[in-house]
Amino acid sequence: MKTYQIVVLSGDGIGPEIVDGAIEVLETLQKHIGRFRLEYNFCEAGAACYQSTGEPISAKTLKAIELADATFKGPTGLPGVRKPDGTEAGLLGGVLRNGFDLYANLRPIRLFPNTASPLRGKIADSIDYLFLRENTEGLYLSRGSGVVSNSAVADILMVTREGCERISRFAFNLAIKKKRGAPEDGQKRVTLIEKSNVLRSFVFFREIFLDVARQTPEVEVESLYADAASAALITRPQHFQVVVTENMFGDILSDLAGATVGGLGMCPSANIGDRLAYFEPIHGSAPDIAGKGIANPVSQIRAAAMMLDYLSETEAAEMIEKAVWKAFENKHVELSDTGAIIGKMTTAIQAIQDELRKL
Ligand code: IPM
Ligand code: MN
């Protein structure tokens, strides 16, 4: 039987409970289909790890990640745990994304049944696009290296030719691979979100993007200014199939996109490079509700599905996605208007497991 080595970083706040829940779902799935096995290596990382060791992650854990088939990560960081420079200590974005050159941050935005979108009249699957955030450069490349004086501070936005090229290529490959076109018209379409009316960096990004686009004439190409794009993601989400953008725009706008499909608790993500990848929810560690058993575990469960897809266990990945869909369709899992889960997290996890066993 095929066996995969998985490093698990349970993280802070609600991390451990939603990671445990997602692993229960993975276990049920493996028993049900019996074709592969996941072996877990649980490691410490995040704000609690920083508090007890002075480092958010150890060199030994980084080595384990390098050798594993994939890493499954819960949210990390706690607002009160900060480095001497004032930024949060438990975040692993710089260490993992830049450290392992995981340049593609893929965040599927899909509206599930009965998951009240705050947008009027939206039915399930009328919002269904892939949000792709460049993960290693852009404004966040200045992380930890901004120029600081007493009277002024500068964080620089840098993009490179290679960085723009590879993320554009990744976007067009996604558009080809995703079976469904944009919900509005079935068209395969890649939209770049940029600000080339103001900044040279985005003129550069856009030119490279349009160059890459020439290789896939069957995919429609579009370039939108970030301000107009923010409006379009709200007024016309059905128009999009694949959206690609710079790191900070992507951080901000993917949360906005997540809000249109019932909240961040619904949204998983993959951080992918040419050799390694890790999978996590798009949200933070929500310490205010930690330990109460009321967090929405769906983001973490769908991150597990993305991990299986990356491991080429495509059918297994689709089964998780389908079981989550069914659980919402049958109203065995329900969300309040704020995106919080109604009832207990354990009930939701059981409902998803029950749906899995029926597939
Ligand atoms: C995300 C998160 C991270 C980011 C934080 C926690 C550093 O918000 O994955 O979107 O800013 O990239
Ligand atoms: Mn974010």
mmCIF file of C-alpha atoms and ligand atoms in Angstrom:
data_model
loop_
_atom_site.group_PDB
_atom_site.id
_atom_site.type_symbol
_atom_site.label_atom_id
_atom_site.label_comp_id
_atom_site.label_asym_id
_atom_site.label_seq_id
_atom_site.Cartn_x
_atom_site.Cartn_y
_atom_site.Cartn_z
ATOM 1 C CA MET A 1 0.000 0.000 0.000
ATOM 2 C CA LYS A 2 1.232 3.499 -0.800
ATOM 3 C CA THR A 3 2.369 5.289 2.356
ATOM 4 C CA TYR A 4 2.924 9.027 2.697
ATOM 5 C CA GLN A 5 5.001 10.767 5.370
ATOM 6 C CA ILE A 6 3.142 13.818 6.656
ATOM 7 C CA VAL A 7 4.572 16.409 9.042
ATOM 8 C CA VAL A 8 1.768 17.841 11.186
ATOM 9 C CA LEU A 9 2.095 21.317 12.723
ATOM 10 C CA SER A 10 -1.000 21.671 14.899
ATOM 11 C CA GLY A 11 -0.311 25.329 15.641
ATOM 12 C CA ASP A 12 -1.837 27.750 18.154
ATOM 13 C CA GLY A 13 -5.325 28.758 19.323
ATOM 14 C CA ILE A 14 -7.967 26.670 17.552
ATOM 15 C CA GLY A 15 -5.187 24.927 15.550
ATOM 16 C CA PRO A 16 -4.903 21.674 17.538
ATOM 17 C CA GLU A 17 -8.667 21.046 17.694
ATOM 18 C CA ILE A 18 -9.355 21.613 13.980
ATOM 19 C CA VAL A 19 -6.214 19.687 12.960
ATOM 20 C CA ASP A 20 -7.295 16.727 15.135
ATOM 21 C CA GLY A 21 -10.756 16.923 13.572
ATOM 22 C CA ALA A 22 -9.334 16.912 10.050
ATOM 23 C CA ILE A 23 -7.105 13.937 10.885
ATOM 24 C CA GLU A 24 -10.163 12.021 12.125
ATOM 25 C CA VAL A 25 -11.749 12.655 8.733
ATOM 26 C CA LEU A 26 -8.567 11.489 6.971
ATOM 27 C CA GLU A 27 -8.539 8.313 9.087
ATOM 28 C CA THR A 28 -12.159 7.538 8.245
ATOM 29 C CA LEU A 29 -11.409 8.065 4.576
ATOM 30 C CA GLN A 30 -8.397 5.727 4.623
ATOM 31 C CA LYS A 31 -10.385 2.988 6.365
ATOM 32 C CA HIS A 32 -13.209 3.453 3.881
ATOM 33 C CA ILE A 33 -11.172 3.233 0.680
ATOM 34 C CA GLY A 34 -8.082 1.426 2.007
ATOM 35 C CA ARG A 35 -5.748 2.340 -0.845
ATOM 36 C CA PHE A 36 -3.137 4.446 0.918
ATOM 37 C CA ARG A 37 -1.860 5.285 4.361
ATOM 38 C CA LEU A 38 -0.737 8.561 5.904
ATOM 39 C CA GLU A 39 1.950 8.422 8.590
ATOM 40 C CA TYR A 40 1.981 11.488 10.803
ATOM 41 C CA ASN A 41 4.953 13.139 12.452
ATOM 42 C CA PHE A 42 3.597 15.726 14.936
ATOM 43 C CA CYS A 43 6.000 18.657 15.447
ATOM 44 C CA GLU A 44 5.887 21.876 17.454
ATOM 45 C CA ALA A 45 5.689 25.216 15.652
ATOM 46 C CA GLY A 46 4.192 28.658 16.166
ATOM 47 C CA ALA A 47 3.742 31.126 19.017
ATOM 48 C CA ALA A 48 3.709 28.568 21.852
ATOM 49 C CA CYS A 49 6.863 27.022 20.420
ATOM 50 C CA TYR A 50 8.485 30.493 20.308
ATOM 51 C CA GLN A 51 7.540 31.096 23.932
ATOM 52 C CA SER A 52 9.044 27.845 25.142
ATOM 53 C CA THR A 53 12.132 27.627 22.887
ATOM 54 C CA GLY A 54 12.808 31.146 21.540
ATOM 55 C CA GLU A 55 12.240 29.929 17.942
ATOM 56 C CA PRO A 56 8.883 29.534 16.113
ATOM 57 C CA ILE A 57 10.131 26.283 14.581
ATOM 58 C CA SER A 58 13.229 24.146 15.134
ATOM 59 C CA ALA A 59 15.905 23.180 12.596
ATOM 60 C CA LYS A 60 14.950 19.541 13.192
ATOM 61 C CA THR A 61 11.328 20.205 12.217
ATOM 62 C CA LEU A 62 12.437 22.112 9.114
ATOM 63 C CA LYS A 63 14.514 19.075 8.133
ATOM 64 C CA ALA A 64 11.504 16.797 8.697
ATOM 65 C CA ILE A 65 9.402 19.039 6.424
ATOM 66 C CA GLU A 66 12.064 18.829 3.742
ATOM 67 C CA LEU A 67 12.043 15.041 3.843
ATOM 68 C CA ALA A 68 8.275 14.520 4.146
ATOM 69 C CA ASP A 69 5.827 14.028 1.279
ATOM 70 C CA ALA A 70 3.742 16.970 2.536
ATOM 71 C CA THR A 71 3.094 19.131 5.609
ATOM 72 C CA PHE A 72 -0.313 19.621 7.202
ATOM 73 C CA LYS A 73 -0.449 22.848 9.186
ATOM 74 C CA GLY A 74 -2.990 24.455 11.503
ATOM 75 C CA PRO A 75 -3.106 28.222 12.024
ATOM 76 C CA THR A 76 -0.193 29.601 14.052
ATOM 77 C CA GLY A 77 0.534 32.863 15.853
ATOM 78 C CA LEU A 78 -0.975 34.668 18.838
ATOM 79 C CA PRO A 79 -1.459 38.447 18.749
ATOM 80 C CA GLY A 80 0.196 38.862 22.152
ATOM 81 C CA VAL A 81 3.362 36.926 21.310
ATOM 82 C CA ARG A 82 5.663 39.344 19.523
ATOM 83 C CA LYS A 83 9.294 39.663 18.517
ATOM 84 C CA PRO A 84 11.424 42.539 19.812
ATOM 85 C CA ASP A 85 10.756 44.391 16.493
ATOM 86 C CA GLY A 86 7.002 44.440 17.246
ATOM 87 C CA THR A 87 5.846 41.926 14.608
ATOM 88 C CA GLU A 88 4.207 38.609 15.545
ATOM 89 C CA ALA A 89 6.607 35.853 16.560
ATOM 90 C CA GLY A 90 4.624 32.716 15.797
ATOM 91 C CA LEU A 91 3.980 33.235 12.077
ATOM 92 C CA LEU A 92 5.790 30.851 9.776
ATOM 93 C CA GLY A 93 5.113 32.545 6.433
ATOM 94 C CA GLY A 94 8.670 33.809 6.004
ATOM 95 C CA VAL A 95 10.354 30.641 7.243
ATOM 96 C CA LEU A 96 8.274 28.156 5.255
ATOM 97 C CA ARG A 97 7.122 30.070 2.176
ATOM 98 C CA ASN A 98 10.391 31.868 1.459
ATOM 99 C CA GLY A 99 12.588 29.281 3.123
ATOM 100 C CA PHE A 100 11.307 26.478 0.887
ATOM 101 C CA ASP A 101 10.474 28.727 -2.086
ATOM 102 C CA LEU A 102 6.761 27.799 -2.027
ATOM 103 C CA TYR A 103 5.792 30.499 -4.476
ATOM 104 C CA ALA A 104 2.199 29.527 -5.251
ATOM 105 C CA ASN A 105 -0.487 30.089 -2.633
ATOM 106 C CA LEU A 106 -3.656 28.521 -3.968
ATOM 107 C CA ARG A 107 -6.955 29.439 -2.283
ATOM 108 C CA PRO A 108 -10.100 27.923 -3.836
ATOM 109 C CA ILE A 109 -13.139 30.179 -3.401
ATOM 110 C CA ARG A 110 -16.263 28.064 -3.710
ATOM 111 C CA LEU A 111 -19.778 28.641 -2.383
ATOM 112 C CA PHE A 112 -21.158 25.512 -0.685
ATOM 113 C CA PRO A 113 -24.910 24.851 -0.241
ATOM 114 C CA ASN A 114 -26.670 26.655 2.623
ATOM 115 C CA THR A 115 -23.552 28.592 3.621
ATOM 116 C CA ALA A 116 -25.195 32.004 3.478
ATOM 117 C CA SER A 117 -23.077 34.257 1.318
ATOM 118 C CA PRO A 118 -23.472 37.883 2.430
ATOM 119 C CA LEU A 119 -24.047 38.596 -1.272
ATOM 120 C CA ARG A 120 -27.700 38.634 -2.271
ATOM 121 C CA GLY A 121 -29.221 35.700 -4.146
ATOM 122 C CA LYS A 122 -26.103 33.580 -4.571
ATOM 123 C CA ILE A 123 -26.730 29.858 -4.924
ATOM 124 C CA ALA A 124 -24.225 27.042 -4.375
ATOM 125 C CA ASP A 125 -21.437 26.947 -6.943
ATOM 126 C CA SER A 126 -22.378 30.308 -8.465
ATOM 127 C CA ILE A 127 -19.059 31.384 -6.923
ATOM 128 C CA ASP A 128 -16.317 28.929 -7.856
ATOM 129 C CA TYR A 129 -12.867 30.245 -8.718
ATOM 130 C CA LEU A 130 -9.233 29.676 -7.804
ATOM 131 C CA PHE A 131 -7.486 32.533 -6.072
ATOM 132 C CA LEU A 132 -3.723 32.396 -6.634
ATOM 133 C CA ARG A 133 -1.505 34.566 -4.462
ATOM 134 C CA GLU A 134 2.199 35.009 -5.237
ATOM 135 C CA ASN A 135 3.763 33.836 -2.024
ATOM 136 C CA THR A 136 7.452 34.752 -1.955
ATOM 137 C CA GLU A 137 7.947 38.319 -3.167
ATOM 138 C CA GLY A 138 5.981 41.551 -3.624
ATOM 139 C CA LEU A 139 5.567 43.850 -0.639
ATOM 140 C CA TYR A 140 5.997 41.074 1.922
ATOM 141 C CA LEU A 141 9.515 40.390 0.686
ATOM 142 C CA SER A 142 10.374 43.331 2.952
ATOM 143 C CA ARG A 143 9.314 41.241 5.950
ATOM 144 C CA GLY A 144 11.977 41.772 8.595
ATOM 145 C CA SER A 145 14.088 44.063 6.393
ATOM 146 C CA GLY A 146 12.231 47.368 6.120
ATOM 147 C CA VAL A 147 14.396 50.481 6.337
ATOM 148 C CA VAL A 148 13.684 52.142 9.656
ATOM 149 C CA SER A 149 14.752 55.487 11.100
ATOM 150 C CA ASN A 150 13.292 57.579 13.842
ATOM 151 C CA SER A 151 11.267 59.693 11.476
ATOM 152 C CA ALA A 152 10.391 57.379 8.611
ATOM 153 C CA VAL A 153 10.049 53.734 7.571
ATOM 154 C CA ALA A 154 10.106 52.113 4.122
ATOM 155 C CA ASP A 155 8.972 48.641 3.095
ATOM 156 C CA ILE A 156 9.797 48.012 -0.558
ATOM 157 C CA LEU A 157 7.626 46.140 -3.058
ATOM 158 C CA MET A 158 9.867 44.066 -5.298
ATOM 159 C CA VAL A 159 8.883 41.589 -7.993
ATOM 160 C CA THR A 160 11.302 39.626 -10.158
ATOM 161 C CA ARG A 161 11.044 38.412 -13.749
ATOM 162 C CA GLU A 162 11.300 34.796 -12.637
ATOM 163 C CA GLY A 163 8.731 35.306 -9.872
ATOM 164 C CA CYS A 164 6.168 36.930 -12.202
ATOM 165 C CA GLU A 165 6.780 34.338 -14.873
ATOM 166 C CA ARG A 166 6.374 31.257 -12.724
ATOM 167 C CA ILE A 167 3.259 32.460 -10.914
ATOM 168 C CA SER A 168 1.684 33.438 -14.254
ATOM 169 C CA ARG A 169 2.502 30.006 -15.702
ATOM 170 C CA PHE A 170 1.011 28.378 -12.591
ATOM 171 C CA ALA A 171 -2.183 30.419 -13.070
ATOM 172 C CA PHE A 172 -2.649 29.393 -16.704
ATOM 173 C CA ASN A 173 -1.968 25.751 -15.854
ATOM 174 C CA LEU A 174 -4.677 25.963 -13.191
ATOM 175 C CA ALA A 175 -7.121 27.420 -15.694
ATOM 176 C CA ILE A 176 -6.463 24.507 -18.046
ATOM 177 C CA LYS A 177 -6.606 21.880 -15.295
ATOM 178 C CA LYS A 178 -9.798 23.149 -13.641
ATOM 179 C CA LYS A 179 -12.599 21.420 -15.515
ATOM 180 C CA ARG A 180 -15.157 24.107 -14.927
ATOM 181 C CA GLY A 181 -14.829 27.534 -16.521
ATOM 182 C CA ALA A 182 -16.174 30.686 -14.887
ATOM 183 C CA PRO A 183 -19.732 30.090 -13.553
ATOM 184 C CA GLU A 184 -20.997 33.106 -15.529
ATOM 185 C CA ASP A 185 -20.217 31.829 -19.023
ATOM 186 C CA GLY A 186 -18.159 28.623 -18.764
ATOM 187 C CA GLN A 187 -15.115 30.477 -20.105
ATOM 188 C CA LYS A 188 -11.613 29.595 -18.953
ATOM 189 C CA ARG A 189 -10.231 32.926 -17.810
ATOM 190 C CA VAL A 190 -7.193 34.159 -15.891
ATOM 191 C CA THR A 191 -7.477 37.589 -14.307
ATOM 192 C CA LEU A 192 -4.393 39.446 -13.066
ATOM 193 C CA ILE A 193 -5.043 41.899 -10.248
ATOM 194 C CA GLU A 194 -2.506 44.718 -10.363
ATOM 195 C CA LYS A 195 -2.011 48.450 -10.113
ATOM 196 C CA SER A 196 -0.144 49.239 -13.314
ATOM 197 C CA ASN A 197 -1.838 52.625 -13.570
ATOM 198 C CA VAL A 198 0.314 53.784 -10.657
ATOM 199 C CA LEU A 199 3.310 51.517 -9.971
ATOM 200 C CA ARG A 200 6.175 50.419 -12.260
ATOM 201 C CA SER A 201 6.379 47.046 -10.515
ATOM 202 C CA PHE A 202 2.888 46.212 -11.766
ATOM 203 C CA VAL A 203 3.627 47.423 -15.319
ATOM 204 C CA PHE A 204 6.474 44.886 -15.254
ATOM 205 C CA PHE A 205 4.306 42.097 -13.764
ATOM 206 C CA ARG A 206 1.538 42.758 -16.290
ATOM 207 C CA GLU A 207 3.878 42.643 -19.298
ATOM 208 C CA ILE A 208 5.308 39.306 -18.196
ATOM 209 C CA PHE A 209 1.823 37.952 -17.449
ATOM 210 C CA LEU A 210 0.584 38.921 -20.928
ATOM 211 C CA ASP A 211 3.667 37.298 -22.468
ATOM 212 C CA VAL A 212 3.012 34.021 -20.656
ATOM 213 C CA ALA A 213 -0.663 34.230 -21.659
ATOM 214 C CA ARG A 214 0.261 33.960 -25.361
ATOM 215 C CA GLN A 215 1.141 30.295 -24.860
ATOM 216 C CA THR A 216 -2.472 29.378 -23.985
ATOM 217 C CA PRO A 217 -4.754 31.138 -26.481
ATOM 218 C CA GLU A 218 -7.722 29.019 -25.341
ATOM 219 C CA VAL A 219 -7.699 30.794 -21.970
ATOM 220 C CA GLU A 220 -9.173 34.305 -21.876
ATOM 221 C CA VAL A 221 -6.851 36.906 -20.353
ATOM 222 C CA GLU A 222 -7.826 39.878 -18.278
ATOM 223 C CA SER A 223 -6.008 42.454 -16.193
ATOM 224 C CA LEU A 224 -7.832 44.489 -13.548
ATOM 225 C CA TYR A 225 -6.680 47.287 -11.266
ATOM 226 C CA ALA A 226 -6.788 46.171 -7.650
ATOM 227 C CA ASP A 227 -9.322 48.802 -6.613
ATOM 228 C CA ALA A 228 -11.757 47.884 -9.399
ATOM 229 C CA ALA A 229 -11.055 44.204 -8.806
ATOM 230 C CA SER A 230 -12.094 44.497 -5.139
ATOM 231 C CA ALA A 231 -15.465 45.770 -6.309
ATOM 232 C CA ALA A 232 -15.786 43.080 -8.995
ATOM 233 C CA LEU A 233 -15.049 40.254 -6.537
ATOM 234 C CA ILE A 234 -18.184 41.425 -4.688
ATOM 235 C CA THR A 235 -20.474 42.482 -7.533
ATOM 236 C CA ARG A 236 -19.565 39.835 -10.101
ATOM 237 C CA PRO A 237 -17.779 36.860 -8.466
ATOM 238 C CA GLN A 238 -19.339 34.502 -11.035
ATOM 239 C CA HIS A 239 -17.125 36.133 -13.679
ATOM 240 C CA PHE A 240 -13.888 34.634 -12.345
ATOM 241 C CA GLN A 241 -12.239 31.267 -12.976
ATOM 242 C CA VAL A 242 -8.621 31.921 -11.906
ATOM 243 C CA VAL A 243 -7.405 35.115 -10.263
ATOM 244 C CA VAL A 244 -3.695 35.783 -9.768
ATOM 245 C CA THR A 245 -1.989 38.576 -7.875
ATOM 246 C CA GLU A 246 0.931 39.924 -5.865
ATOM 247 C CA ASN A 247 1.576 38.780 -2.290
ATOM 248 C CA MET A 248 -0.047 41.539 -0.207
ATOM 249 C CA PHE A 249 -2.940 42.171 -2.593
ATOM 250 C CA GLY A 250 -3.455 38.403 -2.463
ATOM 251 C CA ASP A 251 -3.387 38.294 1.324
ATOM 252 C CA ILE A 252 -6.021 41.013 1.579
ATOM 253 C CA LEU A 253 -8.251 40.128 -1.357
ATOM 254 C CA SER A 254 -8.343 36.396 -0.625
ATOM 255 C CA ASP A 255 -9.852 37.201 2.785
ATOM 256 C CA LEU A 256 -12.389 39.416 1.024
ATOM 257 C CA ALA A 257 -13.089 36.562 -1.391
ATOM 258 C CA GLY A 258 -13.426 34.131 1.526
ATOM 259 C CA ALA A 259 -16.016 36.397 3.121
ATOM 260 C CA THR A 260 -18.207 36.068 0.000
ATOM 261 C CA VAL A 261 -18.494 32.283 0.483
ATOM 262 C CA GLY A 262 -19.478 32.082 4.140
ATOM 263 C CA GLY A 263 -16.275 33.176 5.820
ATOM 264 C CA LEU A 264 -12.681 32.150 6.232
ATOM 265 C CA GLY A 265 -13.708 29.053 8.173
ATOM 266 C CA MET A 266 -14.741 27.583 4.814
ATOM 267 C CA CYS A 267 -11.443 28.341 3.085
ATOM 268 C CA PRO A 268 -8.401 26.077 2.729
ATOM 269 C CA SER A 269 -5.106 26.850 1.030
ATOM 270 C CA ALA A 270 -2.035 25.191 -0.439
ATOM 271 C CA ASN A 271 1.480 26.625 -0.420
ATOM 272 C CA ILE A 272 3.216 24.953 -3.333
ATOM 273 C CA GLY A 273 6.748 25.038 -4.726
ATOM 274 C CA ASP A 274 8.515 22.916 -7.301
ATOM 275 C CA ARG A 275 9.447 20.288 -4.712
ATOM 276 C CA LEU A 276 7.535 20.773 -1.433
ATOM 277 C CA ALA A 277 4.137 21.929 -0.250
ATOM 278 C CA TYR A 278 2.134 22.582 2.896
ATOM 279 C CA PHE A 279 -1.594 22.893 3.470
ATOM 280 C CA GLU A 280 -3.477 25.100 5.938
ATOM 281 C CA PRO A 281 -6.624 27.196 6.465
ATOM 282 C CA ILE A 282 -6.433 30.801 5.210
ATOM 283 C CA HIS A 283 -7.428 32.188 8.613
ATOM 284 C CA GLY A 284 -5.581 32.752 11.872
ATOM 285 C CA SER A 285 -5.620 30.928 15.194
ATOM 286 C CA ALA A 286 -8.747 32.643 16.663
ATOM 287 C CA PRO A 287 -7.572 32.450 20.302
ATOM 288 C CA ASP A 288 -10.885 33.974 21.483
ATOM 289 C CA ILE A 289 -12.738 30.748 20.682
ATOM 290 C CA ALA A 290 -9.894 28.277 21.239
ATOM 291 C CA GLY A 291 -10.698 25.214 23.320
ATOM 292 C CA LYS A 292 -14.449 25.810 23.160
ATOM 293 C CA GLY A 293 -15.098 23.209 20.457
ATOM 294 C CA ILE A 294 -17.062 25.700 18.341
ATOM 295 C CA ALA A 295 -14.582 26.550 15.561
ATOM 296 C CA ASN A 296 -15.545 25.710 11.976
ATOM 297 C CA PRO A 297 -13.214 22.811 11.032
ATOM 298 C CA VAL A 298 -14.125 22.919 7.323
ATOM 299 C CA SER A 299 -11.123 25.045 6.247
ATOM 300 C CA GLN A 300 -8.764 22.497 7.808
ATOM 301 C CA ILE A 301 -10.689 19.501 6.443
ATOM 302 C CA ARG A 302 -10.654 20.942 2.924
ATOM 303 C CA ALA A 303 -6.922 21.679 3.345
ATOM 304 C CA ALA A 304 -6.554 17.914 3.892
ATOM 305 C CA ALA A 305 -8.368 17.354 0.586
ATOM 306 C CA MET A 306 -5.956 19.735 -1.151
ATOM 307 C CA MET A 307 -3.061 17.786 0.334
ATOM 308 C CA LEU A 308 -4.428 14.513 -1.047
ATOM 309 C CA ASP A 309 -4.864 16.113 -4.446
ATOM 310 C CA TYR A 310 -1.216 17.246 -4.337
ATOM 311 C CA LEU A 311 -0.199 13.676 -3.453
ATOM 312 C CA SER A 312 -2.076 12.556 -6.602
ATOM 313 C CA GLU A 313 -4.787 10.851 -4.492
ATOM 314 C CA THR A 314 -7.281 12.758 -6.595
ATOM 315 C CA GLU A 315 -10.272 10.516 -6.001
ATOM 316 C CA ALA A 316 -9.775 10.603 -2.230
ATOM 317 C CA ALA A 317 -9.483 14.393 -2.368
ATOM 318 C CA GLU A 318 -12.731 14.642 -4.301
ATOM 319 C CA MET A 319 -14.462 12.374 -1.766
ATOM 320 C CA ILE A 320 -13.654 14.763 1.088
ATOM 321 C CA GLU A 321 -14.885 17.736 -0.900
ATOM 322 C CA LYS A 322 -18.064 15.836 -1.762
ATOM 323 C CA ALA A 323 -18.681 14.724 1.836
ATOM 324 C CA VAL A 324 -18.368 18.327 3.051
ATOM 325 C CA TRP A 325 -20.736 19.419 0.284
ATOM 326 C CA LYS A 326 -23.306 16.766 1.253
ATOM 327 C CA ALA A 327 -23.067 17.629 4.954
ATOM 328 C CA PHE A 328 -24.017 21.223 4.126
ATOM 329 C CA GLU A 329 -26.620 20.220 1.551
ATOM 330 C CA ASN A 330 -28.366 17.976 4.095
ATOM 331 C CA LYS A 331 -28.000 20.693 6.737
ATOM 332 C CA HIS A 332 -26.070 18.413 9.050
ATOM 333 C CA VAL A 333 -23.520 21.202 9.282
ATOM 334 C CA GLU A 334 -24.840 24.751 9.505
ATOM 335 C CA LEU A 335 -23.281 28.192 9.817
ATOM 336 C CA SER A 336 -24.604 31.316 11.486
ATOM 337 C CA ASP A 337 -24.549 34.658 9.640
ATOM 338 C CA THR A 338 -21.168 35.426 11.188
ATOM 339 C CA GLY A 339 -19.652 32.269 9.696
ATOM 340 C CA ALA A 340 -19.488 30.483 13.054
ATOM 341 C CA ILE A 341 -20.601 26.891 13.143
ATOM 342 C CA ILE A 342 -23.999 26.243 14.739
ATOM 343 C CA GLY A 343 -23.632 23.623 17.470
ATOM 344 C CA LYS A 344 -20.500 21.666 18.249
ATOM 345 C CA MET A 345 -17.436 21.116 16.105
ATOM 346 C CA THR A 346 -17.475 17.396 16.892
ATOM 347 C CA THR A 347 -21.022 17.070 15.508
ATOM 348 C CA ALA A 348 -19.909 18.692 12.263
ATOM 349 C CA ILE A 349 -16.915 16.365 11.981
ATOM 350 C CA GLN A 350 -19.120 13.331 12.593
ATOM 351 C CA ALA A 351 -21.595 14.492 9.956
ATOM 352 C CA ILE A 352 -18.785 14.796 7.401
ATOM 353 C CA GLN A 353 -17.477 11.329 8.337
ATOM 354 C CA ASP A 354 -21.002 9.889 7.950
ATOM 355 C CA GLU A 355 -21.278 11.384 4.459
ATOM 356 C CA LEU A 356 -17.848 9.962 3.586
ATOM 357 C CA ARG A 357 -18.884 6.452 4.538
ATOM 358 C CA LYS A 358 -21.872 6.731 2.191
ATOM 359 C CA LEU A 359 -19.707 7.501 -0.852
HETATM 360 C C1 IPM B 1 -2.153 34.284 5.460
HETATM 361 C C2 IPM B 1 -1.848 34.909 6.772
HETATM 362 C C3 IPM B 1 -0.382 35.190 6.874
HETATM 363 C C4 IPM B 1 0.055 36.150 5.801
HETATM 364 C C5 IPM B 1 0.014 35.751 8.208
HETATM 365 C C6 IPM B 1 -0.474 34.925 9.349
HETATM 366 C C7 IPM B 1 1.496 35.982 8.242
HETATM 367 O O1 IPM B 1 -2.583 36.056 6.958
HETATM 368 O O2 IPM B 1 -1.678 33.178 5.195
HETATM 369 O O3 IPM B 1 -2.877 34.886 4.681
HETATM 370 O O4 IPM B 1 -0.002 37.354 5.983
HETATM 371 O O5 IPM B 1 0.461 35.715 4.755
HETATM 372 MN MN MN B 2 -3.969 36.512 5.424
#
